[in-house]
Structures are given as C-alpha cells and as structure tokens.
XYZ file of C-alpha atoms in Angstrom:
560
model
C 0.124 -0.490 -0.013
C 1.678 2.923 -1.459
C 1.294 6.764 0.595
C -0.438 9.106 -1.995
C 2.759 11.439 -3.726
C 1.910 13.997 -5.803
C 4.132 14.091 -8.707
C 4.005 15.005 -12.813
C 0.890 12.518 -13.029
C -0.268 11.996 -10.069
C -3.047 14.389 -8.262
C -3.485 15.194 -4.462
C -5.238 17.177 -1.997
C -5.901 16.652 1.542
C -9.386 16.598 2.903
C -8.798 18.028 6.015
C -9.636 21.249 7.961
C -13.290 21.282 9.549
C -15.577 19.048 9.002
C -19.813 18.421 10.913
C -20.344 15.636 13.528
C -23.451 14.930 15.182
C -23.909 11.428 16.856
C -26.280 9.328 15.190
C -28.044 5.638 16.079
C -26.753 2.279 15.108
C -28.831 1.300 11.885
C -28.190 5.910 10.087
C -27.345 5.736 6.670
C -25.975 9.228 5.825
C -29.203 9.784 2.475
C -29.321 12.764 2.587
C -27.080 15.717 4.332
C -27.199 16.062 8.228
C -28.667 18.280 10.163
C -27.991 19.864 13.338
C -24.575 19.077 13.730
C -21.282 20.909 15.476
C -18.159 21.973 14.208
C -15.460 19.186 14.569
C -11.812 19.279 13.676
C -10.260 16.439 11.523
C -7.694 15.080 11.867
C -8.334 15.292 15.786
C -10.363 13.027 18.503
C -13.649 14.781 18.785
C -13.198 14.417 23.057
C -11.685 17.104 24.256
C -12.604 19.438 21.922
C -16.250 19.916 23.040
C -17.186 20.994 26.953
C -19.658 18.487 27.268
C -19.046 15.277 29.467
C -21.418 13.080 27.874
C -20.779 13.746 24.391
C -16.643 13.304 25.784
C -17.619 9.859 27.092
C -20.054 8.645 24.521
C -20.404 5.181 23.312
C -21.505 4.053 20.209
C -21.933 5.822 16.515
C -21.012 9.568 15.390
C -21.046 10.988 12.050
C -18.341 12.916 10.156
C -19.210 15.042 7.296
C -17.737 17.594 5.086
C -18.573 18.438 1.061
C -15.890 19.403 -1.183
C -15.632 20.010 -5.164
C -12.860 19.061 -7.773
C -11.732 19.200 -11.122
C -11.978 16.205 -12.590
C -10.017 14.858 -15.482
C -10.356 12.758 -17.950
C -8.265 9.538 -17.660
C -7.794 10.259 -14.811
C -8.780 7.119 -11.259
C -9.742 8.697 -8.053
C -8.863 7.001 -4.789
C -10.342 8.153 -1.433
C -7.584 7.884 2.065
C -8.815 8.028 5.084
C -4.952 6.888 7.612
C -6.887 6.345 10.530
C -10.584 6.504 11.895
C -11.391 5.057 15.253
C -12.170 2.557 15.333
C -15.099 0.399 13.082
C -16.391 2.867 10.460
C -18.117 2.986 7.048
C -16.994 6.035 4.919
C -19.189 7.019 2.182
C -19.892 9.108 -0.819
C -22.995 10.835 -2.235
C -24.481 8.432 0.203
C -23.023 5.800 -1.492
C -21.041 3.083 1.126
C -17.548 2.770 -0.748
C -15.009 1.549 1.802
C -14.976 0.024 5.696
C -12.363 -0.201 8.151
C -12.198 -2.994 11.361
C -9.383 -1.011 13.278
C -9.229 2.276 14.435
C -5.139 2.565 13.459
C -4.884 1.254 9.913
C -5.323 2.957 6.722
C -9.082 2.826 4.317
C -7.938 3.490 0.817
C -11.071 2.714 -1.923
C -11.409 3.609 -5.586
C -14.419 6.636 -5.950
C -16.183 8.604 -8.809
C -16.373 12.069 -8.265
C -18.961 14.699 -9.238
C -18.799 18.046 -9.521
C -20.355 18.386 -5.781
C -19.553 15.290 -3.393
C -20.992 14.505 0.795
C -18.755 13.064 2.363
C -19.832 11.394 5.351
C -17.654 9.065 7.981
C -20.001 7.154 10.301
C -17.457 5.692 13.106
C -18.168 2.564 15.819
C -16.102 3.585 18.966
C -17.718 0.312 20.621
C -15.195 -2.426 21.632
C -16.642 -5.953 21.726
C -14.725 -9.824 21.243
C -14.197 -9.404 18.493
C -12.420 -5.797 17.765
C -8.883 -4.617 18.218
C -8.182 -3.438 21.312
C -10.893 -5.935 22.844
C -13.405 -5.031 25.111
C -17.309 -5.581 26.273
C -20.304 -3.366 25.177
C -23.346 -4.167 27.121
C -26.269 -2.414 24.625
C -28.914 -2.415 27.653
C -27.030 -0.288 29.507
C -24.869 0.880 26.841
C -21.732 1.091 29.104
C -18.440 0.182 27.778
C -15.566 -2.329 29.355
C -12.267 -1.855 28.979
C -9.084 -3.266 29.928
C -6.510 -1.842 28.480
C -4.339 1.686 30.144
C -5.411 4.773 27.548
C -7.829 6.607 26.597
C -10.758 5.627 24.055
C -10.748 8.385 22.130
C -12.597 9.043 18.628
C -12.331 10.388 15.515
C -10.710 10.349 12.426
C -7.324 10.840 13.644
C -5.101 10.942 10.542
C -5.301 12.962 7.054
C -7.312 12.470 4.915
C -6.801 12.911 1.387
C -8.266 12.726 -1.930
C -5.759 11.468 -4.524
C -5.554 10.745 -9.028
C -4.017 7.801 -10.629
C -3.345 7.607 -14.214
C -5.455 4.487 -16.250
C -2.373 2.380 -15.784
C -0.890 3.059 -12.707
C 1.410 1.498 -10.084
C -0.363 -0.036 -7.071
C 2.015 -1.112 -5.063
C 6.195 -1.699 -5.103
C 8.115 -3.888 -2.694
C 11.878 -3.416 -2.096
C 13.733 -6.473 -0.240
C 17.643 -5.907 0.145
C 19.563 -9.049 0.968
C 22.369 -8.129 2.613
C 25.700 -10.740 2.315
C 29.055 -9.287 2.366
C 28.708 -7.308 -0.840
C 24.729 -6.235 0.547
C 24.000 -4.973 -2.521
C 21.860 -6.993 -3.949
C 18.356 -5.550 -4.491
C 14.580 -6.393 -5.882
C 12.468 -4.190 -5.766
C 8.990 -5.470 -6.970
C 5.586 -3.297 -8.226
C 2.124 -4.279 -8.952
C -0.145 -3.254 -10.877
C 2.352 -2.022 -14.079
C 4.350 -4.230 -16.843
C 7.476 -3.497 -18.011
C 8.561 -0.657 -15.475
C 11.838 0.265 -14.954
C 14.007 1.064 -11.100
C 16.531 4.314 -10.402
C 18.321 4.169 -7.357
C 19.236 7.072 -5.968
C 21.331 7.739 -2.997
C 21.022 10.064 -0.095
C 23.676 12.957 -2.101
C 20.962 12.607 -5.098
C 23.665 11.168 -7.461
C 21.500 8.075 -9.269
C 23.565 5.061 -8.896
C 21.319 2.215 -11.103
C 19.138 3.814 -14.172
C 17.050 1.778 -16.063
C 17.179 -1.020 -14.155
C 14.213 -3.676 -14.623
C 11.653 -3.946 -11.859
C 10.834 -7.556 -10.534
C 14.270 -8.547 -10.496
C 17.568 -8.687 -8.941
C 20.025 -5.721 -9.596
C 23.536 -4.172 -7.632
C 23.806 -1.328 -6.284
C 27.438 -0.312 -6.313
C 29.258 0.517 -3.207
C 26.457 -0.135 -0.974
C 26.174 2.467 2.446
C 23.873 0.593 5.085
C 20.659 1.892 7.429
C 22.431 1.494 10.731
C 21.193 2.392 14.601
C 21.297 5.983 14.878
C 23.438 6.255 11.235
C 20.102 6.406 9.295
C 21.022 6.395 5.515
C 18.208 6.283 2.652
C 17.817 5.512 -0.880
C 15.103 6.212 -2.785
C 14.044 4.112 -5.598
C 12.089 5.481 -8.629
C 9.869 3.670 -10.233
C 8.126 4.929 -13.383
C 6.667 3.310 -16.693
C 5.495 5.481 -19.387
C 2.380 7.107 -18.387
C 3.109 6.632 -14.118
C 5.891 7.130 -11.254
C 6.588 6.825 -7.996
C 8.956 6.855 -5.258
C 9.675 5.744 -2.254
C 13.044 5.810 0.384
C 14.488 2.493 1.600
C 17.381 1.454 3.925
C 19.676 -1.871 3.353
C 19.797 -3.223 6.469
C 19.701 -6.930 8.075
C 18.862 -8.251 11.073
C 19.804 -11.111 12.858
C 19.742 -13.223 16.222
C 20.476 -15.621 18.989
C 20.091 -16.573 22.324
C 22.166 -13.893 24.006
C 22.603 -10.589 21.093
C 20.011 -8.877 18.428
C 21.796 -7.572 15.683
C 21.912 -4.752 12.625
C 24.448 -5.243 10.270
C 26.128 -8.160 12.216
C 26.319 -5.688 15.341
C 24.780 -6.376 18.224
C 22.406 -3.469 19.638
C 21.318 -2.823 22.995
C 17.734 -1.394 22.788
C 17.092 1.480 24.757
C 13.990 3.533 24.401
C 10.329 3.625 25.341
C 7.065 2.567 24.715
C 4.993 5.398 24.112
C 0.636 6.082 23.189
C -0.617 8.942 20.427
C -1.662 11.185 23.374
C -1.408 14.847 23.250
C -4.033 18.320 24.884
C -7.482 18.759 22.421
C -5.992 16.606 19.154
C -5.816 13.180 21.305
C -4.651 10.324 19.235
C -4.466 12.952 16.183
C -1.798 13.345 13.475
C 0.809 16.129 15.257
C 3.460 16.782 13.257
C 5.682 19.255 15.258
C 4.293 16.731 18.385
C 6.248 14.350 16.391
C 9.555 16.181 15.463
C 9.485 17.383 19.090
C 8.973 13.824 20.713
C 11.393 12.419 18.320
C 14.392 15.069 19.879
C 13.458 14.198 23.283
C 14.398 11.628 22.597
C 17.926 11.801 20.937
C 18.629 13.806 23.969
C 17.614 11.506 26.899
C 19.265 8.912 24.075
C 17.231 6.343 23.423
C 17.696 4.288 20.017
C 14.187 2.874 20.128
C 10.352 2.205 21.078
C 7.655 -0.039 20.843
C 3.999 1.051 18.890
C 2.163 0.383 21.769
C -0.239 -0.740 21.510
C -1.662 -0.247 18.313
C 0.116 0.857 14.673
C 1.628 4.327 14.865
C 0.823 6.668 11.355
C 2.731 6.725 8.562
C 4.611 10.033 8.679
C 5.969 8.519 12.709
C 7.738 5.470 10.761
C 8.623 7.785 8.262
C 11.002 9.990 10.964
C 12.086 6.891 13.058
C 13.542 5.735 9.306
C 14.819 9.524 8.768
C 16.827 8.918 12.283
C 17.452 5.657 12.697
C 15.644 3.804 15.437
C 14.987 0.709 15.457
C 11.222 0.313 16.044
C 9.197 -2.543 17.354
C 5.827 -2.354 15.545
C 2.442 -4.109 17.253
C -1.073 -4.830 15.704
C -3.425 -3.254 18.137
C -4.407 -6.880 20.680
C -4.642 -5.127 23.658
C -7.320 -5.750 26.536
C -6.738 -9.834 25.571
C -6.671 -10.173 29.838
C -8.407 -9.409 33.181
C -11.538 -10.558 32.335
C -13.779 -12.474 34.401
C -13.404 -16.395 34.535
C -11.492 -16.612 32.012
C -9.907 -14.542 28.811
C -10.028 -17.570 25.802
C -12.428 -19.300 25.010
C -16.160 -19.758 23.785
C -17.647 -16.080 24.364
C -14.606 -14.688 24.868
C -11.441 -14.561 22.651
C -11.593 -16.813 20.160
C -11.636 -17.864 16.501
C -13.321 -14.713 15.356
C -11.602 -13.177 17.526
C -8.472 -14.119 15.212
C -10.380 -13.601 11.897
C -9.605 -9.953 12.786
C -6.272 -10.220 14.574
C -4.259 -12.247 11.151
C -6.878 -9.707 9.051
C -4.965 -6.631 11.252
C -1.380 -8.151 11.253
C -1.776 -8.498 7.263
C -2.722 -5.072 7.111
C -0.158 -3.549 9.277
C 2.581 -5.101 6.910
C 1.447 -4.493 3.707
C 1.467 -0.703 4.956
C 4.686 -1.297 6.621
C 7.050 -3.797 4.682
C 9.433 -0.829 3.122
C 10.641 0.966 6.304
C 14.396 -0.018 7.636
C 13.199 1.011 11.343
C 10.966 -1.908 11.854
C 12.971 -4.642 13.036
C 10.513 -6.513 15.180
C 6.179 -7.106 15.099
C 4.223 -7.455 18.631
C 1.218 -9.920 17.662
C 0.361 -8.576 21.491
C 0.233 -6.891 24.084
C -0.225 -8.534 27.869
C -2.249 -11.413 27.077
C -3.494 -13.700 29.260
C -0.582 -16.351 27.978
C -1.266 -18.674 30.739
C -4.695 -19.837 29.884
C -4.527 -23.161 27.569
C -7.314 -21.691 24.941
C -4.742 -18.600 24.434
C -1.827 -21.227 23.243
C -4.096 -22.510 20.793
C -5.323 -19.175 19.615
C -1.636 -17.920 19.550
C 0.155 -20.507 17.188
C -2.853 -20.022 14.568
C -1.947 -16.441 14.746
C 1.843 -16.255 15.140
C 1.816 -19.355 12.361
C -0.009 -17.013 10.460
C 1.877 -14.196 10.616
C 5.426 -15.935 9.503
C 3.583 -16.403 6.213
C 4.354 -12.148 5.559
C 7.096 -11.853 7.987
C 10.400 -12.638 7.963
C 11.004 -9.945 11.161
C 11.606 -11.090 14.519
C 7.892 -12.174 16.290
C 7.961 -10.958 19.617
C 4.508 -10.896 22.396
C 4.567 -8.774 25.625
C 4.318 -11.204 28.877
C 2.574 -9.125 31.786
C 2.109 -13.219 32.119
C 4.482 -14.161 35.166
C 6.558 -17.053 35.002
C 5.253 -19.253 37.775
C 2.524 -18.811 36.030
C 3.573 -21.442 33.030
C 3.436 -19.335 29.629
C 2.151 -20.833 26.558
C 3.296 -18.830 24.167
C 7.503 -18.645 24.949
C 8.357 -21.143 22.771
C 6.190 -20.035 19.388
C 8.329 -16.060 19.755
C 11.842 -14.898 19.075
C 12.708 -12.924 21.470
C 10.679 -12.451 24.827
C 9.333 -9.275 25.945
C 8.624 -8.414 29.967
C 6.402 -5.798 31.661
C 7.019 -5.650 35.387
C 6.201 -3.447 37.765
C 7.534 -4.747 41.133
C 6.466 -2.350 43.889
C 4.436 -0.278 42.083
C 0.767 -2.287 41.218
C 2.163 -5.290 43.557
C 4.250 -4.420 47.236
C 3.131 -0.843 46.615
C 6.500 1.656 47.559
C 8.591 -1.261 48.888
C 11.996 -0.233 46.602
C 14.050 -3.283 48.416
C 12.465 -5.886 46.688
C 12.220 -4.214 43.108
C 16.012 -5.494 42.043
C 15.238 -9.292 43.632
C 12.187 -9.881 42.544
C 12.711 -8.921 38.524
C 16.048 -10.152 38.242
C 14.958 -13.503 39.635
C 12.391 -13.128 37.003
C 14.507 -12.514 33.967
C 17.002 -15.378 34.750
C 14.134 -17.737 34.973
C 12.607 -17.249 31.714
C 16.506 -16.737 29.850
C 17.141 -19.953 31.906
C 13.659 -21.234 30.424
C 13.889 -20.060 26.698
C 17.019 -19.583 25.792
C 15.948 -16.056 23.754
C 16.979 -12.650 24.386
C 14.634 -10.279 26.913
C 13.389 -7.038 26.192
C 12.127 -5.011 29.631
C 9.532 -3.515 27.613
C 7.685 -2.263 30.203
C 8.705 -0.644 34.027
C 7.159 2.429 35.090
C 5.894 4.639 38.088
C 3.641 7.205 38.611
C 5.560 10.565 39.366
C 3.813 14.167 40.149
C 5.885 17.138 38.376
C 7.583 19.468 40.651
C 6.220 17.012 44.027
C 9.929 16.322 46.052
C 10.039 14.670 49.341
C 13.157 13.950 51.320
C 13.044 10.872 51.771
C 11.687 10.296 49.376
C 8.234 8.710 49.000
C 5.812 7.383 46.191
C 4.409 10.266 43.420
C 7.543 12.398 43.988
C 10.565 12.686 41.121
C 12.731 11.723 43.503
C 11.528 8.449 43.864
C 10.993 7.801 39.802
C 14.738 8.140 39.914
C 14.866 5.463 42.448
C 12.300 3.218 41.137
C 14.639 2.835 38.075
C 17.761 2.641 39.155
C 16.862 -0.510 40.845
C 14.902 -1.867 38.184
C 18.384 -1.205 36.019
C 20.659 -3.085 38.424
C 18.297 -5.741 37.572
C 18.353 -5.370 34.108
C 22.022 -5.518 33.542
C 22.566 -8.355 36.111
C 21.254 -10.245 33.342
C 23.099 -12.085 30.879
C 20.165 -12.521 28.363
C 19.010 -8.996 28.231
C 19.160 -7.395 25.103
C 16.455 -4.018 26.171
C 15.180 -1.431 28.673
C 11.734 0.392 27.389
C 10.918 2.773 29.772
C 7.218 3.352 30.511
C 5.890 5.964 29.542
C 7.632 8.354 27.532
C 5.258 11.483 28.487
C 2.200 11.373 30.708
C -1.114 10.600 28.502
C -4.396 10.169 29.241
C -6.843 7.306 30.534
C -10.402 6.280 31.166
C -11.280 7.690 35.116
C -10.359 5.272 38.181
C -8.777 5.704 41.305
C -5.317 5.406 40.043
C -5.525 7.735 37.370
C -4.891 11.087 38.604
C -5.490 12.958 34.848
C -3.804 9.774 33.364
C -0.943 7.975 33.211
C 1.514 9.854 34.827
C 4.498 7.100 34.843
C 5.977 9.708 32.111
C 9.357 10.710 31.744
C 8.231 13.566 30.261
C 4.999 15.681 31.623
C 2.445 15.386 28.990
C 3.521 18.888 27.831
C 6.590 17.312 27.217
C 8.431 18.857 29.829
C 10.955 16.703 31.943
C 11.082 14.932 35.190
C 14.100 14.631 37.697
C 14.107 11.226 36.463
C 14.740 12.257 32.520
C 18.203 13.494 33.458
C 19.545 10.156 35.166
C 17.809 8.131 31.890
C 20.166 10.593 29.750
C 23.304 10.313 31.776
C 22.935 6.333 31.908
C 21.741 6.149 28.357
C 24.748 7.942 26.358
C 27.400 5.873 27.115
C 24.624 2.282 27.230
C-alpha cells in the first residue's frame, strides 16, 4: 500500500479541516445531508475539542461529514484515503458506501467516482467487543463500554484524509527487498499493477547510482551504504513507466539474533527507549506534526535508540521519521485488552477464533502498509494477553503461524504473565518481552524488593527459553514538581530511585538486550482511583517537560 504523492502523473488534495459531526443511531445511513451538527477539526479526536461531558464519553456511532468540489480530469482514476479512524467505520461518498474499516489504526483506501459537488460521510463506531481490536465488552442494555487497557478510548478521524488521482495504468504497490551478504549490494524492487516498469536508485546525496534497472529482478547497487542505528542512510527507489511514476525511500540493513543478542548489520545492539502513546492535549490521538518532531528530539536528547508502537500501529509520518533518524521500532498490532476479564479470557464467547480472524487481517494490513520501513526490526502480535490459559496457547499458535507467512522479522509477544504462571507462547516467539511493575502494582512502595524480584524472573525466563529478553515496560506514576526527602511514591525522587533498582536487575541478566521505560510522556486514560488526570509514569509530562528522572536516564543511556 503506497502513501499518496503528488507528481507529474498524480494529484493530491487534503480534505483535512473543519468537518461537521453529530451522534447517530446504530442503523444510521447518510442518505441525506446531516443537520443539527457541530464543528469538529480533522485530524483529531473529538473528545477533548468539546465541553459536553456526555458527548466526550459517548459510546456508539458518530457521523463526520463535509462537502467538497473537485476538477475531474479525463483519463484519471480517483481514490479516497483515510489514514485512520477510530475504531470501526463506514465511508460514504454521495450517500453510497465506498469503504469500511475494522480497526482504528490502519488505512482505508478506496476508488471513488466524483461528481461536481460531493458529500463525504464517515460513520464511526467506537464500541469494542471480543471481535474488535482492541478488545472490549459492550453492554447494549446499559449502553456501557468496559475496557481492560490503560489508555483513553479516543474517537474520531485521527489521521489525514486525502483525495488523490492515479493514471488508468498505475503503479499500485512497490516492495523493496534487500539481500545483505558480504557485499550487501543486491536489491529487488517488485512492482504491482503495471508491466515493464523501470527503476532508478538515487542515493542520499541525490546521485543516481542505478539507472533503468528492470523491476521484479535482482540488481546491484555499487558500493552500498547501510542503514544503521542512529546512522540512517536512505536511498530512493524511483519506479516509472510511460504513464506513471512513484518514488519511495528504503534502507539496506540486515537483522539477525541468537539466544543472547540482537544484531543490526552483524553488530549487537542494545534497545534503549520507551513505550509510548499517540496522545496530546485537545487533539487526542490526532496526527500532530510538531509533536512528532518534539518527541523524536526528546528521545534523541535522552540518548534513546528505539521505541515500541504500544499498543497499536502509529502513523506513517511517525514511521518515516524513525527511518530518517535511525530508530529501531517494535511494531505492534492493536491486540490489547486480552486479560483480566471474569473467569477466563480465551475461549467461548470471549477471545476466540472469531477474534483471530480480525487479528490476522490486521496483521496482514499492517505488513502491507509498513513492509518497506528499515526502522521496523521486530513485530509484536499482542500486549499482555493471558498467555497462561490453555486456549491462549492454541489461539497464538494460529496467529503466530499466520504472521510468519507474511513477516520475516523476529516476532515477539509482550508478556504480563509471570514465569511461575507458565506462559504457553514463549516457545512460539523469537524475543521475550516482559512488562513488570514490582513495588508499584504489587508490594507498592517497597523499592527494596525490585532488584531481587525482577532479576529472579528475568533469569528464570532466560534459563527456560534461551532467548534474548527486553523489559518493555517498567515505571512509576510521578507528579511533576512533587519532591520529598526521604522519597515517597509519586515524587520525582522516588521515580528516579525506582529506575535505578530496575536497571540493576536488567544489567545483571546476561540475556537482557534492552530496556523500554513506561512511558515517554504522561497520557490520558479512563478515569479511576489510580489515575489522577491520566497515567503519570512519563519521564516527561504530557506537555513534554522533563521530570528529574529524564536527566538520570539521559546520563545512563549516553554510553549504554
């Protein structure tokens, strides 16, 4: 799936801006223009744009609508692209259904027939069930949504809306494969939709190093330069025919691993970074380009080199920047909320084969979207599922087996299951990822237990699995500006001391290849007794100001 571009053969128009919005019943179809609507900005979540509590927390369907005119050209095909809407959704043009979405984090892209004046309607359903990703429970009688994941269930058109044209014979998809051996010079650019396409390769200095190579064949790049951690080198592949062209960037790199290490281009790397969220004031999960730049600058400032897209695919703009800055990314499908339900989590009437159909389709869509990004070095099939349940083992054998047919990257699943609970999926994955909150959610405030508890468990996992381990979450809620000596929980001093004890355990485990702090920044959650204006575990505040621990982390990671 190619990101829309504008060039001599293709036009591109943004449909972002001020739309109209209203709540609608479950059987709503936009047969006529909507009335009694309110203004709402796109891209953004609607929840924090308005001042009505009931609307902010509304559960059900909402309508987004706008009109537009467009000069239609002969010989052009037109397509509509919504980069993300949350969660399920139906897209209508002039009252006709043109596309549907099954997840809030992946792209809807469909052909459309334009009129002189057009009405674009998007009906979004934010209700979560056991047949959605994320997983939730919706009580229709009480119109109540229950979720077991710790981030706010934002609703809206969260990423860009674009109308673009392509020629009648157009390049529909491009896949760049690099073959890294001793010379690292072999590349194949596969093209779908056209025949007899040619390929030029342009290096980072703008020099054409390969000209007129045949698509769908292997060719060589002279004296290739590798994409590496913190030292990104990107080439451009220009694919063209007599009627169309498309250019995308790619990097040459090789990913390998063994029981003790993870290698990029043959050199062992240590993952230093964060779990994150797409979240900010007012815009919610909406694409916010200044915030993307700020977050990468903050991660660079702390000497981080990686992050996980917890707990859903992030925007394509985010992935492009990670390519450019040389960050390692663990890409995660939105399989979250598969734990802490009554009685059991996997089985009849809960997470089951019907869930797996959606799960596998989202994996397919995500691979199709992100296959050309050199920054993506690992794929996570789920976050914190109840992997100790027998039915979970069967479920993930199916999901992971499918994933390996569409993904050649190492696979992981982020565990909350304790070693003594006997995870049934550890043998299915390549890298063990563990979330642990000793002295926070268990034995709260007893910071002296952290090193022993965490190290014991890391060593048990490593001895049993003989696979590399990343601690993908550990953290403590911290209220900025609150200080105490001696320290207490929720103070900035305690957060730093808590990190130090976790790092002692991580450093002592021979199989541990990385640490991802939870979280880069504070973020919004549903309301609860443990949540004072959201989750406050960020190293930075929600408005991206550093807490004390940011300076300590920066110092630790400088030479780590």
